[in-house]
Structure formats: structure tokens, C-alpha cells
Short mmCIF file of C-alpha atoms in Angstrom, two decimals:
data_model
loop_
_atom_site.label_atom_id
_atom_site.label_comp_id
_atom_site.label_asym_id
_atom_site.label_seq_id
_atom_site.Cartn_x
_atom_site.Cartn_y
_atom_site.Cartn_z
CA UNK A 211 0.44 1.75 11.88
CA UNK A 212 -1.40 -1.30 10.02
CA UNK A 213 -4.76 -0.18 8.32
CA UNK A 214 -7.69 -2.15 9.98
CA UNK A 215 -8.71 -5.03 7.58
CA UNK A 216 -12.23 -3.52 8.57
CA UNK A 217 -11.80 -1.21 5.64
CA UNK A 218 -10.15 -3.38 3.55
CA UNK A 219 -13.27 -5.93 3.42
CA UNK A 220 -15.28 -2.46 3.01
CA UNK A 221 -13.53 -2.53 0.04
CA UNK A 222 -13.94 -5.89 -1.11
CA UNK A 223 -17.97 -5.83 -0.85
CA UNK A 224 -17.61 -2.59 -2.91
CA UNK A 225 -15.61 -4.16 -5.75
CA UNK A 226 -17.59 -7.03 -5.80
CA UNK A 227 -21.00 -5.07 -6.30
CA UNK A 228 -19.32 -3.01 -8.95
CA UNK A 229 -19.03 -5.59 -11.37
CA UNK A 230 -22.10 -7.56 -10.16
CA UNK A 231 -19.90 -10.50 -8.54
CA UNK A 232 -22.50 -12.26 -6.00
CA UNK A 233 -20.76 -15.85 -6.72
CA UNK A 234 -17.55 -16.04 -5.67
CA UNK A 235 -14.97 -19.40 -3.91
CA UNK A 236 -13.24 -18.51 -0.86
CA UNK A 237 -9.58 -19.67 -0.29
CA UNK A 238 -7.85 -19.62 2.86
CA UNK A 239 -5.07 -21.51 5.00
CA UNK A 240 -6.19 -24.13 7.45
CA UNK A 241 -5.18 -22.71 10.28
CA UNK A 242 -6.16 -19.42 12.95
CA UNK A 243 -5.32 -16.41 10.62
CA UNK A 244 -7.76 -18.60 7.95
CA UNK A 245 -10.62 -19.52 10.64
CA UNK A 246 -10.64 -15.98 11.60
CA UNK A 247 -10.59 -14.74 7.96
CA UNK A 248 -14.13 -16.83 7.21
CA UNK A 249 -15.37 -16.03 10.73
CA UNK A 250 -15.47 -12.46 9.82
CA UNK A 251 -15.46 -12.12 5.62
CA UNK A 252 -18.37 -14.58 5.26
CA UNK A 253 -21.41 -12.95 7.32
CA UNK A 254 -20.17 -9.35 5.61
CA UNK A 255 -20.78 -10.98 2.71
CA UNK A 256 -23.97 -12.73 3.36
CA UNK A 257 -25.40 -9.06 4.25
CA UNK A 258 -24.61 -7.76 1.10
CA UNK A 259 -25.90 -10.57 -0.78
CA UNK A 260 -22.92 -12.07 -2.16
CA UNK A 261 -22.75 -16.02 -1.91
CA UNK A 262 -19.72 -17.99 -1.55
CA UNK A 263 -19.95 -20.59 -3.76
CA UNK A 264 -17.65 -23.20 -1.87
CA UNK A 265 -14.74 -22.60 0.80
CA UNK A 266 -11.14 -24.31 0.03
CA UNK A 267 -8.77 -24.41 3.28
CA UNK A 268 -5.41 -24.94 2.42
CA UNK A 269 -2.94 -26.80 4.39
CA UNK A 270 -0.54 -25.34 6.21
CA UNK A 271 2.98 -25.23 5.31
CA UNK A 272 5.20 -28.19 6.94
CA UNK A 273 7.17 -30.58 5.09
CA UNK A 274 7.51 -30.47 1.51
CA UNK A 275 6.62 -34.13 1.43
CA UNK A 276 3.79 -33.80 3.62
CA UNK A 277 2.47 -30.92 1.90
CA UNK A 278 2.63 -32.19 -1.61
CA UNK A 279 1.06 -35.73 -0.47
CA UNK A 280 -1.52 -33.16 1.12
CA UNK A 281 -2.18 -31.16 -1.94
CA UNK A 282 -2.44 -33.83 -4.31
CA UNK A 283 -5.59 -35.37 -2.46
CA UNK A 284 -6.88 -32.03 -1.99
CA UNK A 285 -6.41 -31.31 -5.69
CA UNK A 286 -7.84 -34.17 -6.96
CA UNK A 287 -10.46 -33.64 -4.46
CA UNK A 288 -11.66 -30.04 -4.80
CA UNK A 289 -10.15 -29.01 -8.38
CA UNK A 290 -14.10 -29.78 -10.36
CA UNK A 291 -15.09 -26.96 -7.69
CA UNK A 292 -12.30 -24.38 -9.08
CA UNK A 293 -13.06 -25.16 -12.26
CA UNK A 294 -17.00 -23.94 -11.89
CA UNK A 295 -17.82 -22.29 -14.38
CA UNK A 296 -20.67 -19.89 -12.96
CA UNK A 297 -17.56 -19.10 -10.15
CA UNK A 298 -15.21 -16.97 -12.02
CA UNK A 299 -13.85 -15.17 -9.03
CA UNK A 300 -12.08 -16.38 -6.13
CA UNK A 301 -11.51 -14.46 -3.02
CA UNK A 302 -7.86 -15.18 -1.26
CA UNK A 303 -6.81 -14.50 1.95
CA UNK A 304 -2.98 -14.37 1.52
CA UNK A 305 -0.64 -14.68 4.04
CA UNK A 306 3.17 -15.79 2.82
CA UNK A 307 2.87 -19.59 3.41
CA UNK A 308 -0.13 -19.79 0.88
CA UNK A 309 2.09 -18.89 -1.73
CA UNK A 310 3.69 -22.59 -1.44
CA UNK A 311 0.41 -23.66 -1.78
CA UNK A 312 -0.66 -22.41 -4.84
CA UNK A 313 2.37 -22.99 -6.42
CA UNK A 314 1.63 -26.91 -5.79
CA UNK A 315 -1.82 -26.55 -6.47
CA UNK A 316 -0.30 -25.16 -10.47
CA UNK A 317 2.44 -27.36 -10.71
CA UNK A 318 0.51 -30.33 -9.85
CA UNK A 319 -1.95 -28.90 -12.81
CA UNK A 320 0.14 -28.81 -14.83
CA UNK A 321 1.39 -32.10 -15.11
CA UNK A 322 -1.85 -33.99 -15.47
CA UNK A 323 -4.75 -33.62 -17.86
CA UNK A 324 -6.60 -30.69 -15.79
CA UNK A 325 -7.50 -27.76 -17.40
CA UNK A 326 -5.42 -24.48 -16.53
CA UNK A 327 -7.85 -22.23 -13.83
CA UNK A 328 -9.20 -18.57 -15.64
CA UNK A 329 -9.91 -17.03 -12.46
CA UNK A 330 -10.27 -13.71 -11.09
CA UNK A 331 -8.12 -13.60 -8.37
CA UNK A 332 -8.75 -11.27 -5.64
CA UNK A 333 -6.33 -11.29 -2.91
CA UNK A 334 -5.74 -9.12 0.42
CA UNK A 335 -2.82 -6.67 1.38
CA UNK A 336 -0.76 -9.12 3.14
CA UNK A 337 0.25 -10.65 -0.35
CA UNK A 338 2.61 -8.50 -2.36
CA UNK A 339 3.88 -10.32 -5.71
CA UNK A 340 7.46 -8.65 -5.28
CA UNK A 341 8.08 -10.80 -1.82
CA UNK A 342 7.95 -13.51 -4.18
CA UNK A 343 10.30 -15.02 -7.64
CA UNK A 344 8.44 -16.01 -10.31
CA UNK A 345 11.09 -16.94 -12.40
CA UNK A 346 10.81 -20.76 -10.88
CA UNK A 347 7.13 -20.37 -10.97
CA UNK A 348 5.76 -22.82 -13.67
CA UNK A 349 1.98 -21.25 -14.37
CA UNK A 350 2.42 -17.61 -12.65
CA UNK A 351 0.19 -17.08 -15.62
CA UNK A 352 -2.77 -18.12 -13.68
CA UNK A 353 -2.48 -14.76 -11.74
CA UNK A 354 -1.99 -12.25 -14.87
CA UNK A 355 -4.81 -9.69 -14.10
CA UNK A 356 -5.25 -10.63 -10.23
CA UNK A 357 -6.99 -7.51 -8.08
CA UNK A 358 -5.78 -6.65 -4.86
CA UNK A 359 -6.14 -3.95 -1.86
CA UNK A 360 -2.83 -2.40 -1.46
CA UNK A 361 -1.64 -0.31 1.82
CA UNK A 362 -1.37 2.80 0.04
CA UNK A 363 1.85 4.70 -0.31
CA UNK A 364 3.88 7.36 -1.74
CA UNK A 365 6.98 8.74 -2.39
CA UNK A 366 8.89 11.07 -0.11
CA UNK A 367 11.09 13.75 -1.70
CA UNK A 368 14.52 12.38 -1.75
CA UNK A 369 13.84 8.78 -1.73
CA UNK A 370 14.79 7.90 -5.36
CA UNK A 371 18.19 10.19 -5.35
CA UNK A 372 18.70 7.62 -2.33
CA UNK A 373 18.18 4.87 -3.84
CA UNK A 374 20.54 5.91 -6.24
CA UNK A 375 23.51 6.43 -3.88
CA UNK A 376 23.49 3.60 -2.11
CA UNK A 377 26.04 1.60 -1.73
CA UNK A 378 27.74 -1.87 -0.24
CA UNK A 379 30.73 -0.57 1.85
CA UNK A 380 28.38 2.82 3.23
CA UNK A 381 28.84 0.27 6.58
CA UNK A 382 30.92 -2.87 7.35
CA UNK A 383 28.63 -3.70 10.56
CA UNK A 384 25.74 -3.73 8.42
CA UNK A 385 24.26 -6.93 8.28
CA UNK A 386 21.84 -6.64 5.06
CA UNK A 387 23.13 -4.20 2.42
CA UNK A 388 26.85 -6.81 1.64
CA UNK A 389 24.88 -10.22 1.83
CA UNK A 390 22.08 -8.48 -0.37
CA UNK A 391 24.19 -6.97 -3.25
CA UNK A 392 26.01 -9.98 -3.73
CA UNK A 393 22.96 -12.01 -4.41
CA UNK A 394 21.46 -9.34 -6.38
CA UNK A 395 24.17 -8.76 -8.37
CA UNK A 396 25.50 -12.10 -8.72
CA UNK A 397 29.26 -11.28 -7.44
CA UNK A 398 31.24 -11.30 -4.30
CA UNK A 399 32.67 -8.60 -2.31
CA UNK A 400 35.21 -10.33 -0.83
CA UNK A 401 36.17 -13.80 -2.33
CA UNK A 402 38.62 -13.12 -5.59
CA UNK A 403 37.91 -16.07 -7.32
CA UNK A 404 34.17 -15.27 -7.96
CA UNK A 405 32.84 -12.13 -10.14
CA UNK A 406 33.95 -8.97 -7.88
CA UNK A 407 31.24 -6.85 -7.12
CA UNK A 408 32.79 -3.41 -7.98
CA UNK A 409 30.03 -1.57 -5.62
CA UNK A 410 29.23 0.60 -8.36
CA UNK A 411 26.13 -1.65 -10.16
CA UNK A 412 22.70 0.17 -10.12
CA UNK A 413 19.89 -1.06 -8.01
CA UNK A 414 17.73 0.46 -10.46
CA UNK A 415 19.37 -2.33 -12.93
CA UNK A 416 17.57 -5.42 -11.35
CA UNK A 417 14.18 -6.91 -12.06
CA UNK A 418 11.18 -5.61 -10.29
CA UNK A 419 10.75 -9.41 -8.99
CA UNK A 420 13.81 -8.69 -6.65
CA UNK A 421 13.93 -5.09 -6.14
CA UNK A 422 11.34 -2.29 -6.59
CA UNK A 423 12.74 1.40 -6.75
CA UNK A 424 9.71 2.50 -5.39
CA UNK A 425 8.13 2.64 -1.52
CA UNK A 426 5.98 -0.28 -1.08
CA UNK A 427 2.96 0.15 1.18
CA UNK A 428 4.41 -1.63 4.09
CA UNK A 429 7.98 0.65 3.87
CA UNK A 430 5.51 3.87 3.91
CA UNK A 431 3.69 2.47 7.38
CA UNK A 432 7.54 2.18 8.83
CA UNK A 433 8.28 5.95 6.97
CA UNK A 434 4.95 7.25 8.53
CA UNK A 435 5.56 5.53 12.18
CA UNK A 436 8.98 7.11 12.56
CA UNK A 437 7.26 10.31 11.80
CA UNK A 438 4.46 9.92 14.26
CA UNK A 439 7.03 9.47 16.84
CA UNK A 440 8.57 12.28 16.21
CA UNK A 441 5.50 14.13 16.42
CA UNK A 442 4.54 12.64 19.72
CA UNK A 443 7.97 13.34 21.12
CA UNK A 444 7.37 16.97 19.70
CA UNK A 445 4.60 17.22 21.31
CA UNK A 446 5.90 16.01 24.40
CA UNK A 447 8.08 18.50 24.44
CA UNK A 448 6.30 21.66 24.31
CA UNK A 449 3.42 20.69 26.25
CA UNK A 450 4.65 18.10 28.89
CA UNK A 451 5.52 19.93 31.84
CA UNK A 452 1.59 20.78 31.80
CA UNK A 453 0.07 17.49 30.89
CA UNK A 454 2.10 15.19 32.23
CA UNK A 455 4.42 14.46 35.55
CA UNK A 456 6.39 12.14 36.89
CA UNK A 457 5.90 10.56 40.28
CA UNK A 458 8.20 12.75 41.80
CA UNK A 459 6.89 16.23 40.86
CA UNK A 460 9.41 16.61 38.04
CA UNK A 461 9.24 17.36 34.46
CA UNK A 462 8.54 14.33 31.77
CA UNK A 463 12.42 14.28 30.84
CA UNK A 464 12.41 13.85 27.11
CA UNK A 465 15.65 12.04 26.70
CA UNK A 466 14.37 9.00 29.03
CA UNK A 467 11.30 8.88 28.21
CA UNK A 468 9.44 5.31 28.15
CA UNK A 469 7.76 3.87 25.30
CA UNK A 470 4.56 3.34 27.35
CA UNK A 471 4.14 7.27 28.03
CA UNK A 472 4.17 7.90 24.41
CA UNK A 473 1.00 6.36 23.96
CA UNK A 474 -1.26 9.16 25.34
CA UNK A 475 0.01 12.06 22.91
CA UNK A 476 0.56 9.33 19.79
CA UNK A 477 -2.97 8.73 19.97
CA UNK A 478 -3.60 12.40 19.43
CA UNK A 479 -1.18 12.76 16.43
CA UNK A 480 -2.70 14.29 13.26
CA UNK A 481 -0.12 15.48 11.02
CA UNK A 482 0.72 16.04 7.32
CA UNK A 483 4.37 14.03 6.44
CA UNK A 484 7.28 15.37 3.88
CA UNK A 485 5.20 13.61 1.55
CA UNK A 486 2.58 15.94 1.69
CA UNK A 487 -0.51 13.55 3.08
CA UNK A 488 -2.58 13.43 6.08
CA UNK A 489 -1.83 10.92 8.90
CA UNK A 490 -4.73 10.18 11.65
CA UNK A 491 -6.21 7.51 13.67
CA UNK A 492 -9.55 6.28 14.21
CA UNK A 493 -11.56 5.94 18.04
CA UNK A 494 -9.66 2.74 17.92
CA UNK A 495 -6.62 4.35 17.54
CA UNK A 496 -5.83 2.24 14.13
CA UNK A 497 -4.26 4.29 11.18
CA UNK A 498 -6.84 5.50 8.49
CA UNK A 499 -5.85 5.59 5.35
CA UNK A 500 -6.34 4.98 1.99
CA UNK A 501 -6.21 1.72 -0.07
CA UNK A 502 -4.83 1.40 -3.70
CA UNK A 503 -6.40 -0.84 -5.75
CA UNK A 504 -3.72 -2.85 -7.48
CA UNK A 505 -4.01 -4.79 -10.99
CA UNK A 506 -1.06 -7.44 -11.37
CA UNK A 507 0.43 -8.34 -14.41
CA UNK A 508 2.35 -11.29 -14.51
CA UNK A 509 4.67 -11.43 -17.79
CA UNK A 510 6.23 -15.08 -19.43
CA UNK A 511 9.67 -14.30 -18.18
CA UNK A 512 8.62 -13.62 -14.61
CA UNK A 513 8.60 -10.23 -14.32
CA UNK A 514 5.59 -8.45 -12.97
CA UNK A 515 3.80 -4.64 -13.05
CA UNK A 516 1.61 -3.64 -10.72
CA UNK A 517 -0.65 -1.19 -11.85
CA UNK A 518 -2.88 0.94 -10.08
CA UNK A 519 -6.21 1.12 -11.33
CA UNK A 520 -8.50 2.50 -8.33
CA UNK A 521 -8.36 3.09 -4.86
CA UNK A 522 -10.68 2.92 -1.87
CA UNK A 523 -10.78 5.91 0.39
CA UNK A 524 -12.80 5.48 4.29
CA UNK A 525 -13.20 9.16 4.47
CA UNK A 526 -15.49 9.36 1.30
CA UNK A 527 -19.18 8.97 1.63
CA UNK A 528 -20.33 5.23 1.70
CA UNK A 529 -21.41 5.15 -1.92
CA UNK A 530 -18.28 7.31 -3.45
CA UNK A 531 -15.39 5.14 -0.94
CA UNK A 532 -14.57 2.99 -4.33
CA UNK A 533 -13.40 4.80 -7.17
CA UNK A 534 -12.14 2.57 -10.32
CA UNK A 535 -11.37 3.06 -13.39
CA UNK A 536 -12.77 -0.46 -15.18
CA UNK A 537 -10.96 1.11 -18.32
CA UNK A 538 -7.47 0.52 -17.12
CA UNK A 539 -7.91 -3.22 -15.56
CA UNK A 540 -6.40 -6.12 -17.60
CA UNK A 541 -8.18 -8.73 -17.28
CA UNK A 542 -6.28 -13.00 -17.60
CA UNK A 543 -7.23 -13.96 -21.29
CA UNK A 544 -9.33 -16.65 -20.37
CA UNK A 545 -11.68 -14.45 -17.85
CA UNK A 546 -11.72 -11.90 -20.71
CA UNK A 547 -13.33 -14.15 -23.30
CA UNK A 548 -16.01 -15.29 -20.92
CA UNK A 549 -16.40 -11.37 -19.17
CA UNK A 550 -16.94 -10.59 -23.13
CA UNK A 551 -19.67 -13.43 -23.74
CA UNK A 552 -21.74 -12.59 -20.65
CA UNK A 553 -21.71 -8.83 -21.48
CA UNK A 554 -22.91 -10.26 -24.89
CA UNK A 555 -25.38 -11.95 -23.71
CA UNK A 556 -26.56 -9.01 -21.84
CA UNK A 557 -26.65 -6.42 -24.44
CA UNK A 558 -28.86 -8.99 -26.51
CA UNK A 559 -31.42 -9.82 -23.20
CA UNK A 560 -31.96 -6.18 -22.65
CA UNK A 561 -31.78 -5.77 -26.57
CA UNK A 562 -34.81 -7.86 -27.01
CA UNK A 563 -36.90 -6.12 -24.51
CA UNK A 564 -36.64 -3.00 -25.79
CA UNK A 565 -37.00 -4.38 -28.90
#
């Protein structure tokens, strides 16, 4: 129920094209995920003419002293190459540890004499700002405009009136909504001598940073899995005394069925969910779907939006998949001034030769 990240690097050469990026720095984490990452991005890009302008593996995540030791050479090290100024966009593959990473790389920025980075920052699907508090996060300013590939999703009927009736005691046995609300909410359901929670606050009330009211990408995947199920169990149903039997000449029992014998009819699901859209699978039997294209806002106080400003769609035509809407995109202030100059300098080039 993952999208391939076949589509998503689709994507990425389409973007890139758009606005005429062909110089661009990779970042990735030193380790498999990362090798495999260049392995694969790089030659798509070298077939559609984009250049990377310099590749910067960062280390893996162990010990905070190691890593900062670690990051400090590499800083010193590699920082004139972020700083290029002909490489304005940087291409990172983003799983969870490389968070920790960057957040060196800007602290450590920030207390020496380098300049602050005005990037571009493209990053993939596995990074999602709202896994992550920024209000520790000493230049989360460096990311205000970043693109990114989203898993699209959308939101089933019923799912905000949900939201809004949940709450703390619905189970005792539950082993996330008690330990959540209290740190959410700052209180305690059970110790008097703290801030009671009275089970009544509003998840609707809390930042965006720790709690988003509305279905991430990943949550829809999970929504539209449960459904597919359904569907293949459905299926099973009405058609499995023909299709299928077991061993000993009886009927495919529905109640005890295996998770293995699902397989043949899931592969075959095509259905519309509550939400109204269409769920299929390519020859590979991988979910197709669409991507949202994402642009992040990153505000002084730590908060975020995330708003969506195009989305990429595999079932379109090659040269129609990306659809943007370049109006829309907020750009970091310091990309913006130099984006302005070079379309300056362009207006004036083609100026003169019509001239």
C-alpha cells in the first residue's frame, strides 16, 4: 500500500525541468537506504540532463558525541560546497535519522561565522515536518519554502466529527490515547498533585507541530489497506467456492482464512473508497496513486503549514503527469532575491535580442 518511489523520482525530474533546475547537490545518509537512493536517482538524472553538482553522505545516527564530532569535520569540510552559489537546490533523501543531522549541520552554523544556507530544499515522502518539533529547532528557517512529494490523501466522511469526540477514558487497555493526552495537554489523568486533565480539552486546540486534524498520507495508505481487505474478503466470498478450494474438496471458509490466500484476489482489487477515489495496482502489484506536491512553511515560533501547491498524477500523459501552480509556491527569502535576479537577468538577455 506504499506508492513505488518509481513515480515519485518521475516526479522529481519533472519539477526539476519545470523551473530549468539542471544543477542541483544531492544529500543522503551514509548508509544502505542512502547507497541505494544515489544508485538509482543519479543515472535518472543523468538521462534527463540534470547534473549533480556534488553528493554529501551524512553520517548515520549513533551517539550524540560521535555524531557531533562527526558533523563538525564534515561541516567544516563540505559547507564551501553548500554554500555554491550556481547550486541553489538541493535534493534530500529523508529518512527520520537525517533529521538529527541537519539539525547539527544548523546549529553548528549557527554558532560560527558561516553564512546561513538559502536553499531550495527538495525532499522525498518519507519526511513529513509534523513527525518532527520545531520549537527546539534553532534555524528551522533554513527550510521555509522546502518542496516535497507527498503520499496523497484525503478525507473520509466522518473523520473530523471523530476527531472531535475522542476522548482519554473511551478505553483503559489502550496503550496510546492516556500517555498521549497527557503530554499533549500538559496534565495528568491520574496523579492529583499535577494539572488534572479533565478529558474534555480539544485536540483541535494543539499546534499543528504535534497534532494535525487532518489524514496524513501515510494514515490514508492504512485507511485504504483496511478497505482493500475488505474488498478481497468480499470478493472471496461471493466467488470462492468457484475459484478457489481447499485441499480437501471443501469450500475456502471465510472465517479462517489465511493471510497468504488473500493475495490472489487483493491483487485484483479495483475499487472506489467512502472517500470517493479510485484504488488500483500496477503489473507489480504496487498501489498507484497520486502525489501531492507539498510547499512547507516554517513560521519563527515553530509552527508549520503545509500547503499544497501541485500534484503529480502517473495516469496522465507523460508531458501533463506534473501539474503546478508556480503562483502559489513561497519561496525562503534568500532563494527569492536570487530566483528574482536571474529572471532579471533573463528578461534583459532576451530583451536585447529582440531589441
Amino acid at each position: 500500500m506504499v506508492p513505488s518511489e518509481a513515480y515519485q523520482y518521475r516526479g522529481i525530474v519533472h519539477l526539476l525541468h519545470h523551473f530549468r533546475w539542471t544543477w542541483i547537490g544531492l544529500l543522503a545518509m551514509d548508509d544502505d537506504y542512502g547507497n541505494q537512493f544515489l544508485q538509482t536517482i543519479v543515472p535518472i538524472l543523468t538521462e534527463n540532463s540534470i547534473c549533480s553538482a556534488f553528493t554529501f553522505r551524512l553520517p548515520k545516527a549513533t551517539y550524540m558525541e560521535e555524531m557531533v564530532e562527526q558533523m563538525t569535520v564534515k561541516l567544516a569540510e563540505r559547507y564551501p560546497d553548500l554554500m555554491d552559489r550556481k547550486t541553489n537546490v538541493f535534493y534530500l533523501y529523508g529518512q527520520p535519522p537525517v533529521m538529527m543531522c541537519l539539525r547539527l549541520i544548523f546549529c553548528l552554523s549557527s554558532f560560527t561565522s558561516l553564512p546561513p544556507l538559502s536553499k531550495v530544499w527538495i525532499i522525498t515522502s518519507h519526511w513529513d515536518f509534523g513527525s518532527f518539533a520545531f520549537q527546539d529547532f534553532l534555524d528551522a528557517g533554513s527550510f521555509h519554502g522546502t518542496l516535497s512529494f507527498t503520499v496523497h490523501s484525503n478525507q473520509p466522511p466522518g473523520f473530523q466529527e471523530f476527531l472531535q469526540t475522542i476522548r482519554p477514558f473511551w478505553a483503559e487497555a489502550d496503550g496510546f490515547i492516556q500517555p498521549f493526552w497527557e503530554q499533549a495537554f500538559s496534565c495528568s489523568l491520574k496523579h492529583k498533585l499535577e494539572k488534572i486533565c479533565t478529558g474534555e480539552e480539544k485536540l483541535e486546540s494543539l499546534p499543528g507541530t504535534f497534532f494535525e486534524m487532518h489524514m496524513t498520507g501515510y494514515s490514508y495508505n492504512i485507511y485504504n489497506a483496511v478497505y482493500a481487505a475488505a474488498h478481497a474478503l468480499h470478493n472471496i466470498n461471493i466467488h470462492g467456492s468457484k475459484q478457489r478450494r481447499l485441499a480437501g474438496g471443501g469450500r475456502l471458509d471465510v472465517q479462517n482464512i489465511q493471510p497468504w490466500q488473500l493475495h490472489r484476489f487483493l491483487q485484483r482489487t479495483l475499487f472506489n473508497n467512502s472517500a470517493g477515489e479510485s484504488v488500483r495496482f500496477d503489473k507489480n502489484r504496487e498501489l498507484v496513486t497520486v502525489f501531492d506536491l507539498a510547499n512547507w512553511l516554517i513560521f519563527s515560533n515553530g509552527s508549520f503549514a503545509r500547503l499544497k501547491v501541485g500534484k503529480l498524477d502517473p495516469f496522465a500523459p507523460s508531458d501533463n503527469q506534473l501539474t503546478l501552480n508556480d503562483d502559489q509556491i513561497v519561496w525562503h527569502r534568500g532563494f527569492k532575491q536570487i530566483f528574482a535576479n536571474k529572471n532579471k537577468m533573463l528578461q534583459q538577455f532576451y530583451g536585447s535580442i529582440l531589441a
